[in-house]
Coordinates of C-alpha atoms in Angstrom, one line a residue:
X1 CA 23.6 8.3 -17.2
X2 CA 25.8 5.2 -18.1
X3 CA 25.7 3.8 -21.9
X4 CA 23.2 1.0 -20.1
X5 CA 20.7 3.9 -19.4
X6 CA 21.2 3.7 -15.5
X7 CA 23.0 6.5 -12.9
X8 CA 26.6 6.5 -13.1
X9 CA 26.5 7.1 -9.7
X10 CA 23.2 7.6 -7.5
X11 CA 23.3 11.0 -5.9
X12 CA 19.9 12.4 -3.9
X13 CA 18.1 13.6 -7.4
X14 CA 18.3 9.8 -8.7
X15 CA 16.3 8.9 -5.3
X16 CA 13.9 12.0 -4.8
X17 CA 10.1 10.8 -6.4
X18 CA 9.7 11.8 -9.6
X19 CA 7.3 15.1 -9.9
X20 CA 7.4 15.5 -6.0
X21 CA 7.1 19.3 -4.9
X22 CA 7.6 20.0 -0.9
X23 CA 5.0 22.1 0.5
X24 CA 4.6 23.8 4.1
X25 CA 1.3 21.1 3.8
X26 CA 3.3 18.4 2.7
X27 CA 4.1 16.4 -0.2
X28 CA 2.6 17.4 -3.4
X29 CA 2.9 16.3 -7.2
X30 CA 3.1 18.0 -10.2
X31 CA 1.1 16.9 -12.7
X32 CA 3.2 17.1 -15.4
X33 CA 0.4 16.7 -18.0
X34 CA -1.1 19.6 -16.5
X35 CA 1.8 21.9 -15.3
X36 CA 0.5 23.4 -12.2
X37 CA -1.7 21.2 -10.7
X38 CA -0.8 19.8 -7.5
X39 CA -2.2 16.4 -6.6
X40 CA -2.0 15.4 -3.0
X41 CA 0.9 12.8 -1.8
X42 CA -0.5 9.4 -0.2
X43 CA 1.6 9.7 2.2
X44 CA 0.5 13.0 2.8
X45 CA -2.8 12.1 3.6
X46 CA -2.4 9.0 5.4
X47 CA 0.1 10.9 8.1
X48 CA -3.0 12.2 9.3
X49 CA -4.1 8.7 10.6
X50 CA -0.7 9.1 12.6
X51 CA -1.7 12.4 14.6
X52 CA -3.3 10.1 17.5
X53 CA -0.6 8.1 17.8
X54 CA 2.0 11.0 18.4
X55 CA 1.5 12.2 21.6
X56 CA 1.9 9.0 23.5
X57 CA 5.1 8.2 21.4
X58 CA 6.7 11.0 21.9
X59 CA 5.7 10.9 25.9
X60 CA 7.8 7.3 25.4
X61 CA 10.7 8.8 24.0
X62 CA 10.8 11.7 25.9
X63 CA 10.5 9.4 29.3
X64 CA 13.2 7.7 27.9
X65 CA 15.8 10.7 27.1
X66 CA 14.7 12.0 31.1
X67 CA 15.3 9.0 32.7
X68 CA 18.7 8.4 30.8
X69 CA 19.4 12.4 32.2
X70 CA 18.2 12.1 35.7
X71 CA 21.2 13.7 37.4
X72 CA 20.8 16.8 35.0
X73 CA 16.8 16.8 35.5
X74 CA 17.4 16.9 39.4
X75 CA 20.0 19.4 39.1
X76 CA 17.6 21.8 36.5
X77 CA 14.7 21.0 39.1
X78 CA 16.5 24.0 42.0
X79 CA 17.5 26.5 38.8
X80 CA 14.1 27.6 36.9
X81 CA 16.7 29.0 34.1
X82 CA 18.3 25.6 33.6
X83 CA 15.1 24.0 34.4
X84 CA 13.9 25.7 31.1
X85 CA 16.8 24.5 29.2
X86 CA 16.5 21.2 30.5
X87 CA 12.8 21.0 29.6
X88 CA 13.5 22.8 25.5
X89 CA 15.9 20.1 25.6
X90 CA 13.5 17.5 26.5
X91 CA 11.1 18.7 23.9
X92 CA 13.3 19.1 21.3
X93 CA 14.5 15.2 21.6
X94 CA 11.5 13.4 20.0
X95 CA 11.4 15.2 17.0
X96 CA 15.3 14.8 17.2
X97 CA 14.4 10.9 16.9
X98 CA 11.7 11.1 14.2
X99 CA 13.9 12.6 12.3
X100 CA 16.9 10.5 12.6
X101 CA 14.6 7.6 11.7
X102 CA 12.7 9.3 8.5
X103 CA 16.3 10.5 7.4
X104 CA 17.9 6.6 7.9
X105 CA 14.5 4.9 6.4
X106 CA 15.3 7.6 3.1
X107 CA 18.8 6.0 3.1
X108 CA 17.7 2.6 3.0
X109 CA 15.2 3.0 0.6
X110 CA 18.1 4.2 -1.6
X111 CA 20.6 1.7 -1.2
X112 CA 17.3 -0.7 -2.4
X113 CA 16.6 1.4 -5.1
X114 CA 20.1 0.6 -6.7
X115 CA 19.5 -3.0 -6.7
X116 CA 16.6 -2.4 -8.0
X117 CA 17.9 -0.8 -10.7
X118 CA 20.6 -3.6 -11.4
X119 CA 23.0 -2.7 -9.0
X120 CA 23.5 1.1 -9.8
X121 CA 26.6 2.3 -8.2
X122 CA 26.0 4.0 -4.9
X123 CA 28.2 4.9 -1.8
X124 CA 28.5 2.4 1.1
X125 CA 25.7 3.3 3.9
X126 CA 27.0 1.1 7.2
X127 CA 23.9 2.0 9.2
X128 CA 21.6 0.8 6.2
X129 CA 23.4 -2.2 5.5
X130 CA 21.5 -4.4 8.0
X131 CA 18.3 -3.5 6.1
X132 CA 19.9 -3.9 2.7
X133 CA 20.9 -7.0 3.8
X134 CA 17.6 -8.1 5.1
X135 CA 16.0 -6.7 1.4
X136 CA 18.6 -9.2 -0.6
X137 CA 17.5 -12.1 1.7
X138 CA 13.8 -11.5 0.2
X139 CA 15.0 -11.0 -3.2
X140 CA 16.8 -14.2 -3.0
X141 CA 14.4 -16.0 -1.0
X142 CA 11.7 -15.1 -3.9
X143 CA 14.1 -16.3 -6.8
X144 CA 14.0 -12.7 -8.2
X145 CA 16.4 -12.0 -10.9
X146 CA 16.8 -8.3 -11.1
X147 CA 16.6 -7.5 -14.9
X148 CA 14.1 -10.6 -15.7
X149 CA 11.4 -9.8 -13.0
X150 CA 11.4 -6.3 -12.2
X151 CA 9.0 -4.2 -14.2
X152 CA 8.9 -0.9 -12.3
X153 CA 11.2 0.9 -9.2
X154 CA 10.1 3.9 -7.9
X155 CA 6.9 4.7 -10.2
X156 CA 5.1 7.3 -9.9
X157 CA 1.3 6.5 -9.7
X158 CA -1.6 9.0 -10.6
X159 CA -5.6 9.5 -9.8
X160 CA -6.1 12.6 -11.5
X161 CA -10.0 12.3 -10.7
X162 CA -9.3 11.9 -7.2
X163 CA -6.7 13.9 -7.3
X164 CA -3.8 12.5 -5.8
X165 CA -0.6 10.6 -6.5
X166 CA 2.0 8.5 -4.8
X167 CA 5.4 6.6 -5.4
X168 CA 5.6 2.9 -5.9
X169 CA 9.1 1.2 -4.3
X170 CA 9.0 -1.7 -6.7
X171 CA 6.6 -4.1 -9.5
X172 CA 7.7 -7.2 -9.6
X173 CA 7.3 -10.7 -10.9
X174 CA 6.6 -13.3 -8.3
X175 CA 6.7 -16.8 -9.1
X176 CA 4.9 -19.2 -6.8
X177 CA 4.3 -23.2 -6.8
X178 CA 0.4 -23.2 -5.5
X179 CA -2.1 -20.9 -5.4
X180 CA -1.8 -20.3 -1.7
X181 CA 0.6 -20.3 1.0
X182 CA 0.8 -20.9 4.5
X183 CA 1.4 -18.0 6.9
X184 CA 4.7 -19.1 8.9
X185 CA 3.5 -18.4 12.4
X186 CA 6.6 -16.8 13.8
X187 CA 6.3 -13.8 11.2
X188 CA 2.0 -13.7 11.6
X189 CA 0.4 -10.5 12.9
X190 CA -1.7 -11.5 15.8
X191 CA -4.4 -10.5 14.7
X192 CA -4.2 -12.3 11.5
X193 CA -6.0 -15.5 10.8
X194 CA -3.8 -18.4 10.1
X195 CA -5.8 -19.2 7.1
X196 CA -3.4 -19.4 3.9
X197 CA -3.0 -16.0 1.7
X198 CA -4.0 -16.5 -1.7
X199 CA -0.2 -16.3 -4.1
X200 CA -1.3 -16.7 -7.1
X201 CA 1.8 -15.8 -9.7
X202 CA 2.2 -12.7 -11.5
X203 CA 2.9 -9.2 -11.5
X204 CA 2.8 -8.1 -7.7
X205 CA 2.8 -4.2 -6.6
X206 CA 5.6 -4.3 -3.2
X207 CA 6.4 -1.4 -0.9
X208 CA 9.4 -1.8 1.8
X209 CA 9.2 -0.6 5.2
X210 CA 11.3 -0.6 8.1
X211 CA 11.9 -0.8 12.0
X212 CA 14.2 -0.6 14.5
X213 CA 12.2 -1.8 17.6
X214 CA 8.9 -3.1 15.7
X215 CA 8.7 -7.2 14.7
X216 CA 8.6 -7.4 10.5
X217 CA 5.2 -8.9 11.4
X218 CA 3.8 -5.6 12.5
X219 CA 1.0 -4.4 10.1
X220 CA 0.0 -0.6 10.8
X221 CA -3.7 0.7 10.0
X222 CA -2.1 3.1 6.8
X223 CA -0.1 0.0 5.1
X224 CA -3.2 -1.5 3.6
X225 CA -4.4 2.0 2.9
X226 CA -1.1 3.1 0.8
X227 CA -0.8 -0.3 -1.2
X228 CA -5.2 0.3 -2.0
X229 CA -4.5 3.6 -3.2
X230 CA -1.9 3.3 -5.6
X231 CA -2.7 -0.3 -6.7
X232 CA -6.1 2.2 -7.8
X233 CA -4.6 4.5 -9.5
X234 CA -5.0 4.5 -13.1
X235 CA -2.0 6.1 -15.0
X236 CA 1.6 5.0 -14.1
X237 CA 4.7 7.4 -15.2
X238 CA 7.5 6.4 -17.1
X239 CA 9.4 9.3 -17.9
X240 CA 13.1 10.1 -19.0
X241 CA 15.3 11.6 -17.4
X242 CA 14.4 14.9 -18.4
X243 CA 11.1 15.0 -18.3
X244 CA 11.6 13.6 -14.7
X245 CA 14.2 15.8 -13.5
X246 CA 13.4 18.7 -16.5
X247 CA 10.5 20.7 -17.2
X248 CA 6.9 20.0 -18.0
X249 CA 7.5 20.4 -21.5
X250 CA 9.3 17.7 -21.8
X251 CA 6.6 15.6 -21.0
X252 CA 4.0 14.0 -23.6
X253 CA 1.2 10.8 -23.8
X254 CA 4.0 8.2 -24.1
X255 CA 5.4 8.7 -20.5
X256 CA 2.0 7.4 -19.5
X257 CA 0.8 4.0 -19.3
X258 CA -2.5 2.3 -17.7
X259 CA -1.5 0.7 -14.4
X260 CA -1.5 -2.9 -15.2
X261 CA -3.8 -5.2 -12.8
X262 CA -1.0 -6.2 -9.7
X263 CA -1.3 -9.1 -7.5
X264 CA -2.2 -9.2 -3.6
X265 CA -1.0 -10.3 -0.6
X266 CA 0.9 -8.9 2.1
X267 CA 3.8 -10.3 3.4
X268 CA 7.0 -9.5 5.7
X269 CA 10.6 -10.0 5.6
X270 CA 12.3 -10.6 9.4
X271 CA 15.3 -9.6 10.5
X272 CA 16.9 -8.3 13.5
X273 CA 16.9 -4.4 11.7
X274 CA 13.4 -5.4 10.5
X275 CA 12.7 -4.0 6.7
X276 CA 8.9 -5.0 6.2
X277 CA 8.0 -6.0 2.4
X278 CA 4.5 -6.0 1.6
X279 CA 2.9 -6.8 -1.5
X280 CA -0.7 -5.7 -2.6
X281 CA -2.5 -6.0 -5.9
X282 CA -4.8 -4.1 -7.7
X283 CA -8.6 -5.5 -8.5

């Protein structure tokens, strides 16, 4: 840690959520009140919304890696022992893909994660960059000064009753000159009414998300869903260092906090690598 309390350098155990364990289910958390206890990731739950949307998108991307391998697929089609390499192949290229993208969105989130924390030092990331870029623009756009308006990046948020937990990317102060604004129609959902979204100024709970082929208006059924649950959760984590990368034992009452009341709305950033910020609050 530098004399300013913040990473020398961030590596991978500066990014990974605080308390997460991997599981053959999943993400899991630790409770670290209560070592042992394992309460169920968001994000864990909500990719279960996702399992009806697989099979057509990996049809798309599979389509796509055949048709961009036609003379190979014609040539497998008179050999039924290259035809079965040609077809592992084939099946093997989506989850190729989804991993590529979960691997580049963990980058991204990151490279934000160091300006969140002040501008922690952290390696150039070329491919990220566009989305980093696109994550400044929003910062700036909102007048958000790092150290004066962020309260809380990467928080780790807990419902012991119902028994689950999640990460928050970022709580922030958000400053705004009426009580409602004006959805800019370019950047609506279509399915959203052009009524104006309530602003009102405060402390705002905001999660990033990103695209490559999606517009930053895009609003997914499990967005809502993510912000609702943590904005609900009633104990926020702020440990040190070595409670958060130690043991249990390290870890006492004062690394807890009630989750204060956030602000809501949901909003987007646009840009041509699309990183998606959307606010909620809690009620």
């Amino acid at each position: 840690m530098s004399a300013h309390g913040r990473p020398a350098q961030l590596d991978e155990a500066d990014y990974a959520p605080q308390h997460a364990v991997a599981t053959s289910h999943g993400r899991y958390y630790d409770d670290p009140a209560h070592p042992g206890r394992l309460l169920v990731s968001v994000t864990n739950v909500l990719n279960q919304l996702a399992i009806d949307a697989l099979p057509p998108a990996a049809a798309k991307v599979t389509a796509e890696w055949f048709a961009e391998n036609l003379p190979a697929a014609i040539r497998a089609a008179a050999d039924p022992d290259e035809l079965t390499e040609f077809v592992r192949q084939a099946k093997a290229t989506y989850k190729q893909e989804w991993e590529k993208r979960r691997e580049l969105g963990s980058r991204i989130h990151r490279q934000a994660h160091a300006i969140n924390l002040g501008g922690a030092p952290i390696a150039p990331d070329p491919d990220a960059e566009p989305f980093v870029g696109s994550y400044r623009q929003w910062l700036a756009d909102f007048g958000i000064d790092i150290d004066r308006d962020v309260a809380a990046a990467e928080c780790t948020m807990l419902h012991r009753e119902f028994g689950y937990a999640g990460t928050s990317d970022l709580w922030v102060w958000l400053r705004f000159d009426a009580p409602t604004s004006p959805l800019v129609p370019r950047y609506r959902p279509h399915k959203v009414p052009a009524d104006p979204l309530p602003t009102p100024s405060g402390l705002w709970l905001v999660d990033i998300k990103t695209s490559l082929k999606h517009p930053a208006s895009t609003v997914w059924e499990d967005y809502p869903l993510q912000l609702a649950a943590l904005r609900r959760a009633p104990v926020a984590l702020v440990c040190p260092p070595e409670c958060r990368y130690g043991t249990a034992e390290h870890h006492d009452a004062s690394h807890e906090v009630p989750t204060p009341r956030l602000r809501r709305r949901r909003g987007a950033q646009p840009a041509h690598h699309r990183l998606r910020v959307h606010p909620a609050a809690r009620r």
